[in-house]
Amino acid sequence: MSDELKLTVRGLVRYATALMEGAERIGEPPLAGATTDAVQVMTIHAAKGLEFPVVIVPMLGEVSAPRGSGEVLVATPECGIAVRRYNEVGESFNRNAPEMAIFRKVDNFRQIRERAESKRLLFVAWRRAKDRLI
């Protein structure tokens, strides 16, 4: 961005005008892993296959284990689709009730898949750090 397009209100208007007129282009961000003294913020998926001297993985304490679904319908490619069962009054059967066996099986498999995917993502994040993981 040129000096006359600084980030003031006036500069921002000039920059937007220059973008619309084609005089300025939004450049590609520097290649991940390139030697730059800038902080790069990216998803774990975007960082796959790259390495950085320092990697910060925020909010790990906020990740919870997959829970039983409260949804009416659950599905997995391996087990198929299951529908939550309800009694005559319209209340959902208890998860451990015999009427919920198929739903419980599909939902348990879904939880296993979600937990495995979380572990894979965490492993990818951990492997991005060359020197320090925070």
XYZ file of N, CA, C and O in Angstrom:
536
model
N 0.861 -1.165 0.000
C 0.000 0.000 0.000
C 0.902 1.221 0.000
O 1.823 1.315 0.783
N 0.613 2.134 -0.861
C 1.451 3.330 -0.966
C 1.233 4.248 0.227
O 0.264 4.137 0.947
N 2.190 5.216 0.424
C 2.127 6.121 1.573
C 0.868 6.986 1.582
O 0.347 7.316 2.627
N 0.375 7.349 0.400
C -0.800 8.224 0.371
C -2.087 7.470 0.705
O -3.136 8.053 0.854
N -2.001 6.144 0.828
C -3.180 5.346 1.165
C -3.080 4.819 2.594
O -3.418 3.682 2.866
N -2.603 5.631 3.507
C -2.426 5.211 4.896
C -3.774 4.933 5.551
O -4.804 5.385 5.087
N -3.742 4.217 6.657
C -4.977 3.814 7.313
C -5.534 4.900 8.233
O -5.578 4.773 9.450
N -5.957 5.953 7.627
C -6.786 6.965 8.274
C -8.120 6.848 7.554
O -8.243 6.099 6.578
N -9.128 7.565 7.995
C -10.406 7.501 7.297
C -10.232 7.942 5.849
O -10.683 7.277 4.918
N -9.535 9.048 5.652
C -9.298 9.547 4.298
C -8.476 8.534 3.498
O -8.780 8.241 2.338
N -7.441 7.982 4.116
C -6.602 6.997 3.434
C -7.375 5.733 3.096
O -7.184 5.135 2.031
N -8.263 5.320 3.993
C -9.073 4.137 3.742
C -10.015 4.353 2.560
O -10.177 3.476 1.711
N -10.607 5.542 2.487
C -11.481 5.869 1.352
C -10.667 5.861 0.063
O -11.093 5.314 -0.961
N -9.476 6.449 0.085
C -8.618 6.456 -1.112
C -8.236 5.025 -1.516
O -8.222 4.693 -2.696
N -7.919 4.218 -0.520
C -7.532 2.834 -0.780
C -8.695 2.061 -1.401
O -8.520 1.357 -2.401
N -9.908 2.213 -0.844
C -11.082 1.534 -1.397
C -11.349 1.992 -2.822
O -11.657 1.181 -3.704
N -11.204 3.296 -3.064
C -11.397 3.831 -4.416
C -10.361 3.252 -5.365
O -10.686 2.835 -6.484
N -9.111 3.209 -4.932
C -8.041 2.662 -5.767
C -8.283 1.186 -6.064
O -8.027 0.715 -7.175
N -8.807 0.432 -5.091
C -9.125 -0.980 -5.320
C -10.215 -1.121 -6.375
O -10.119 -1.953 -7.285
N -11.261 -0.305 -6.235
C -12.376 -0.385 -7.190
C -11.947 0.017 -8.594
O -12.443 -0.522 -9.579
N -11.028 0.968 -8.688
C -10.560 1.427 -10.002
C -9.475 0.526 -10.578
O -9.063 0.691 -11.718
N -8.979 -0.402 -9.787
C -7.959 -1.314 -10.258
C -6.547 -0.779 -10.141
O -5.603 -1.412 -10.595
N -6.384 0.413 -9.545
C -5.048 0.995 -9.397
C -4.266 0.289 -8.295
O -3.038 0.280 -8.311
N -4.955 -0.285 -7.346
C -4.338 -1.048 -6.258
C -4.908 -2.449 -6.291
O -6.051 -2.653 -6.689
N -4.107 -3.407 -5.869
C -4.576 -4.788 -5.747
C -4.275 -5.283 -4.358
O -3.263 -4.915 -3.775
N -5.154 -6.098 -3.879
C -4.893 -6.721 -2.592
C -3.916 -7.847 -2.862
O -4.216 -8.782 -3.605
N -2.743 -7.724 -2.278
C -1.706 -8.710 -2.522
C -1.961 -9.988 -1.753
O -2.705 -10.029 -0.788
N -1.329 -11.034 -2.211
C -1.393 -12.293 -1.496
C -0.595 -12.143 -0.211
O 0.431 -11.466 -0.180
N -1.037 -12.769 0.855
C -0.236 -12.728 2.069
C 1.084 -13.445 1.826
O 1.177 -14.263 0.917
N 2.105 -13.146 2.631
C 3.372 -13.844 2.432
C 3.166 -15.341 2.586
O 2.304 -15.771 3.339
N 3.936 -16.107 1.870
C 3.819 -17.550 1.973
C 4.095 -17.992 3.400
O 5.024 -17.519 4.042
N 3.273 -18.889 3.873
C 3.465 -19.403 5.220
C 4.836 -20.050 5.300
O 5.239 -20.783 4.404
N 5.527 -19.770 6.365
C 6.855 -20.323 6.542
C 7.939 -19.480 5.902
O 9.111 -19.744 6.076
N 7.552 -18.455 5.138
C 8.549 -17.572 4.531
C 9.249 -16.793 5.634
O 8.692 -16.584 6.698
N 10.460 -16.384 5.372
C 11.196 -15.643 6.393
C 10.644 -14.237 6.486
O 10.978 -13.363 5.705
N 9.774 -14.048 7.428
C 9.156 -12.754 7.663
C 9.037 -12.548 9.163
O 8.874 -13.502 9.908
N 9.136 -11.307 9.591
C 9.014 -11.010 11.011
C 7.579 -10.656 11.360
O 7.322 -9.797 12.190
N 6.639 -11.297 10.719
C 5.229 -11.012 10.955
C 4.556 -12.204 11.620
O 4.962 -13.347 11.438
N 3.527 -11.913 12.367
C 2.709 -12.966 12.953
C 1.724 -13.429 11.890
O 1.097 -12.619 11.218
N 1.619 -14.732 11.724
C 0.665 -15.278 10.766
C -0.427 -16.000 11.542
O -0.144 -16.849 12.372
N -1.665 -15.642 11.283
C -2.804 -16.276 11.936
C -3.498 -17.139 10.896
O -3.851 -16.661 9.825
N -3.648 -18.418 11.211
C -4.293 -19.317 10.254
C -4.951 -20.469 10.980
O -4.685 -20.718 12.150
N -5.820 -21.141 10.268
C -6.475 -22.310 10.842
C -5.493 -23.473 10.871
O -4.474 -23.457 10.176
N -5.823 -24.471 11.642
C -4.982 -25.665 11.688
C -4.932 -26.305 10.303
O -3.889 -26.753 9.845
N -6.066 -26.312 9.599
C -6.100 -26.888 8.249
C -5.164 -26.139 7.310
O -4.449 -26.754 6.520
N -5.163 -24.813 7.384
C -4.304 -24.015 6.500
C -2.829 -24.222 6.820
O -1.984 -24.083 5.951
N -2.509 -24.549 8.063
C -1.124 -24.719 8.484
C -0.584 -26.117 8.193
O 0.603 -26.370 8.361
N -1.439 -27.004 7.741
C -1.022 -28.390 7.521
C 0.154 -28.446 6.544
O 0.133 -27.831 5.490
N 1.205 -29.156 6.945
C 2.384 -29.312 6.104
C 3.416 -28.210 6.264
O 4.457 -28.260 5.644
N 3.133 -27.206 7.082
C 4.055 -26.083 7.278
C 4.673 -26.160 8.670
O 4.165 -26.839 9.548
N 5.789 -25.448 8.857
C 6.438 -25.356 10.166
C 6.742 -23.911 10.480
O 7.029 -23.120 9.577
N 6.707 -23.577 11.779
C 6.992 -22.232 12.245
C 7.841 -22.326 13.508
O 7.732 -23.298 14.254
N 8.698 -21.330 13.768
C 9.514 -21.380 14.983
C 8.662 -21.450 16.246
O 8.951 -22.223 17.150
N 7.607 -20.652 16.313
C 6.726 -20.630 17.480
C 5.292 -20.785 17.002
O 4.875 -20.135 16.053
N 4.558 -21.660 17.662
C 3.147 -21.871 17.332
C 2.337 -21.707 18.607
O 2.681 -22.253 19.654
N 1.264 -20.931 18.505
C 0.339 -20.759 19.623
C -0.978 -21.408 19.224
O -1.546 -21.086 18.178
N -1.447 -22.330 20.043
C -2.732 -22.984 19.813
C -3.669 -22.503 20.917
O -3.632 -23.017 22.031
N -4.495 -21.498 20.633
C -5.337 -20.915 21.674
C -6.559 -21.765 22.001
O -6.969 -22.612 21.228
N -7.110 -21.513 23.175
C -8.402 -22.040 23.611
C -8.458 -23.560 23.744
O -9.527 -24.150 23.650
N -7.331 -24.209 23.993
C -7.369 -25.662 24.144
C -8.187 -26.080 25.359
O -8.814 -27.131 25.359
N -8.203 -25.245 26.390
C -8.979 -25.562 27.582
C -10.472 -25.486 27.361
O -11.252 -25.961 28.175
N -10.885 -24.895 26.245
C -12.307 -24.754 25.959
C -12.846 -25.866 25.076
O -14.036 -25.919 24.800
N -11.983 -26.765 24.637
C -12.420 -27.874 23.793
C -12.962 -28.965 24.702
O -12.285 -29.409 25.625
N -14.191 -29.371 24.456
C -14.779 -30.418 25.294
C -14.939 -31.698 24.480
O -15.001 -31.676 23.252
N -15.002 -32.789 25.200
C -15.190 -34.085 24.553
C -16.584 -34.135 23.940
O -17.522 -33.538 24.459
N -16.728 -34.846 22.830
C -18.056 -34.971 22.221
C -19.039 -35.593 23.206
O -18.700 -36.501 23.959
N -20.241 -35.084 23.195
C -21.285 -35.590 24.093
C -22.356 -36.297 23.285
O -22.414 -36.176 22.078
N -23.228 -36.968 24.015
C -24.371 -37.594 23.375
C -25.218 -36.536 22.697
O -25.403 -35.441 23.217
N -25.705 -36.852 21.535
C -26.456 -35.886 20.744
C -27.829 -35.631 21.349
O -28.509 -36.554 21.786
N -28.218 -34.381 21.337
C -29.570 -34.010 21.738
C -30.475 -33.897 20.520
O -31.645 -33.545 20.631
N -29.929 -34.194 19.352
C -30.681 -34.075 18.104
C -31.685 -35.212 17.950
O -31.594 -36.245 18.601
N -32.617 -35.020 17.064
C -33.623 -36.040 16.767
C -33.043 -37.098 15.841
O -33.406 -38.259 15.902
N -32.083 -36.692 15.025
C -31.504 -37.578 14.024
C -29.987 -37.559 14.147
O -29.396 -36.492 14.286
N -29.367 -38.732 14.122
C -27.905 -38.825 14.078
C -27.541 -39.743 12.915
O -28.313 -40.629 12.549
N -26.356 -39.508 12.339
C -25.941 -40.319 11.191
C -24.434 -40.412 11.127
O -23.728 -39.471 11.493
N -23.947 -41.546 10.681
C -22.538 -41.730 10.351
C -22.493 -42.567 9.078
O -23.398 -43.369 8.827
N -21.452 -42.399 8.275
C -21.364 -43.195 7.047
C -21.296 -44.702 7.338
O -21.824 -45.504 6.583
N -20.674 -45.060 8.454
C -20.481 -46.477 8.770
C -21.741 -47.138 9.337
O -22.019 -48.298 9.052
N -22.483 -46.404 10.169
C -23.621 -47.001 10.882
C -24.976 -46.601 10.331
O -25.992 -47.157 10.723
N -25.014 -45.610 9.475
C -26.281 -45.186 8.914
C -26.953 -44.093 9.729
O -26.292 -43.324 10.416
N -28.275 -44.074 9.658
C -29.074 -43.030 10.291
C -29.906 -43.637 11.406
O -30.431 -44.745 11.272
N -30.049 -42.898 12.492
C -30.914 -43.333 13.590
C -31.753 -42.150 14.050
O -31.306 -41.002 14.022
N -32.968 -42.449 14.460
C -33.907 -41.428 14.901
C -34.180 -41.622 16.381
O -34.393 -42.742 16.849
N -34.179 -40.517 17.104
C -34.503 -40.548 18.535
C -35.935 -41.044 18.691
O -36.820 -40.660 17.948
N -36.159 -41.898 19.679
C -37.495 -42.461 19.917
C -38.190 -41.693 21.031
O -37.555 -41.222 21.965
N -39.497 -41.605 20.915
C -40.325 -40.884 21.886
C -41.450 -41.791 22.378
O -41.932 -42.645 21.634
N -41.898 -41.564 23.623
C -43.018 -42.340 24.166
C -44.345 -41.729 23.727
O -44.371 -40.742 22.995
N -45.456 -42.291 24.221
C -46.792 -41.835 23.819
C -47.072 -40.389 24.211
O -47.868 -39.695 23.587
N -46.401 -39.903 25.265
C -46.614 -38.542 25.758
C -45.775 -37.538 24.974
O -45.965 -36.335 25.079
N -44.853 -38.031 24.169
C -43.995 -37.150 23.383
C -42.661 -36.850 24.037
O -41.914 -35.989 23.578
N -42.343 -37.576 25.100
C -41.048 -37.392 25.774
C -40.042 -38.371 25.179
O -40.382 -39.511 24.881
N -38.820 -37.925 25.060
C -37.766 -38.782 24.538
C -37.477 -39.899 25.538
O -37.461 -39.679 26.747
N -37.267 -41.097 24.999
C -36.853 -42.191 25.870
C -35.487 -41.881 26.447
O -34.678 -41.183 25.828
N -35.202 -42.409 27.613
C -33.881 -42.298 28.215
C -32.873 -42.924 27.262
O -33.159 -43.916 26.598
N -31.695 -42.358 27.199
C -30.655 -42.829 26.277
C -30.346 -44.311 26.457
O -30.003 -45.000 25.510
N -30.470 -44.828 27.691
C -30.138 -46.225 27.962
C -31.320 -47.171 27.803
O -31.174 -48.373 28.008
N -32.479 -46.649 27.431
C -33.664 -47.490 27.241
C -33.452 -48.426 26.051
O -32.773 -48.065 25.084
N -34.038 -49.625 26.108
C -33.890 -50.568 24.985
C -34.367 -49.982 23.653
O -33.802 -50.295 22.600
N -35.373 -49.105 23.690
C -35.899 -48.498 22.468
C -34.880 -47.580 21.789
O -35.038 -47.236 20.626
N -33.855 -47.199 22.523
C -32.847 -46.275 21.997
C -31.559 -46.982 21.571
O -30.556 -46.332 21.294
N -31.569 -48.298 21.477
C -30.343 -49.059 21.201
C -29.683 -48.645 19.882
O -28.471 -48.418 19.831
N -30.463 -48.539 18.815
C -29.880 -48.184 17.519
C -29.387 -46.744 17.538
O -28.279 -46.446 17.085
N -30.194 -45.845 18.102
C -29.781 -44.444 18.219
C -28.490 -44.341 19.016
O -27.556 -43.648 18.621
N -28.427 -45.069 20.130
C -27.240 -45.048 21.000
C -26.014 -45.558 20.250
O -24.943 -44.967 20.330
N -26.175 -46.627 19.464
C -25.050 -47.203 18.711
C -24.509 -46.184 17.695
O -23.301 -45.948 17.626
N -25.397 -45.576 16.920
C -24.970 -44.609 15.907
C -24.355 -43.386 16.577
O -23.314 -42.877 16.146
N -24.982 -42.908 17.654
C -24.468 -41.720 18.334
C -23.118 -41.993 18.993
O -22.228 -41.145 18.963
N -22.940 -43.171 19.570
C -21.638 -43.520 20.160
C -20.557 -43.544 19.086
O -19.440 -43.071 19.303
N -20.888 -44.074 17.927
C -19.912 -44.106 16.838
C -19.577 -42.689 16.384
O -18.427 -42.366 16.104
N -20.590 -41.824 16.315
C -20.368 -40.418 15.947
C -19.416 -39.756 16.937
O -18.498 -39.035 16.547
N -19.614 -40.024 18.225
C -18.735 -39.444 19.241
C -17.300 -39.929 19.074
O -16.357 -39.139 19.202
N -17.123 -41.198 18.774
C -15.776 -41.754 18.559
C -15.112 -41.062 17.369
O -13.941 -40.691 17.426
N -15.876 -40.873 16.278
C -15.336 -40.195 15.088
C -14.938 -38.756 15.411
O -13.881 -38.292 14.993
N -15.791 -38.038 16.139
C -15.499 -36.644 16.490
C -14.267 -36.551 17.385
O -13.435 -35.665 17.213
N -14.149 -37.452 18.342
C -12.985 -37.450 19.234
C -11.714 -37.730 18.435
O -10.694 -37.069 18.628
N -11.774 -38.676 17.512
C -10.601 -39.002 16.681
C -10.213 -37.814 15.804
O -9.026 -37.512 15.654
N -11.193 -37.110 15.238
C -10.896 -35.941 14.408
C -10.263 -34.832 15.236
O -9.322 -34.172 14.792
N -10.743 -34.631 16.454
C -10.145 -33.625 17.346
C -8.697 -33.970 17.643
O -7.826 -33.094 17.636
N -8.418 -35.241 17.877
C -7.039 -35.674 18.137
C -6.155 -35.463 16.914
O -5.015 -35.028 17.035
N -6.687 -35.753 15.721
C -5.900 -35.541 14.491
C -5.575 -34.058 14.304
O -4.444 -33.699 13.986
N -6.564 -33.188 14.528
C -6.328 -31.749 14.387
C -5.302 -31.266 15.408
O -4.426 -30.459 15.083
N -5.406 -31.727 16.629
C -4.463 -31.328 17.659
C -3.048 -31.796 17.304
O -2.078 -31.056 17.453
N -2.920 -33.003 16.789
C -1.619 -33.524 16.373
C -1.024 -32.648 15.265
O 0.156 -32.305 15.294
N -1.846 -32.262 14.285
C -1.380 -31.379 13.202
C -0.892 -30.063 13.791
O 0.169 -29.555 13.424
N -1.654 -29.492 14.728
C -1.267 -28.217 15.347
C 0.061 -28.361 16.092
O 0.941 -27.510 15.969
N 0.209 -29.427 16.839
C 1.445 -29.631 17.598
C 2.659 -29.771 16.690
O 3.742 -29.327 17.016
N 2.470 -30.403 15.550
C 3.600 -30.665 14.652
C 4.045 -29.438 13.863
O 5.030 -29.491 13.148
N 3.353 -28.332 13.943
C 3.725 -27.117 13.210
C 4.888 -26.394 13.877
O 5.568 -25.610 13.247
N 5.119 -26.616 15.173
C 6.119 -25.866 15.926
C 7.504 -26.481 15.754
O 7.709 -27.657 16.009
N 8.494 -25.648 15.330
C 9.889 -26.100 15.259
C 10.535 -26.017 16.632
O 11.217 -26.943 17.065
N 10.380 -24.848 17.298
C 11.099 -24.592 18.547
C 10.202 -24.532 19.776
O 10.570 -25.023 20.831
N 9.047 -23.920 19.634
C 8.226 -23.692 20.826
C 6.743 -23.800 20.494
O 6.278 -23.246 19.525
N 6.033 -24.510 21.368
C 4.583 -24.634 21.256
C 3.967 -24.000 22.498
O 4.327 -24.353 23.613
N 3.075 -23.049 22.279
C 2.423 -22.346 23.391
C 0.938 -22.629 23.324
O 0.329 -22.554 22.300
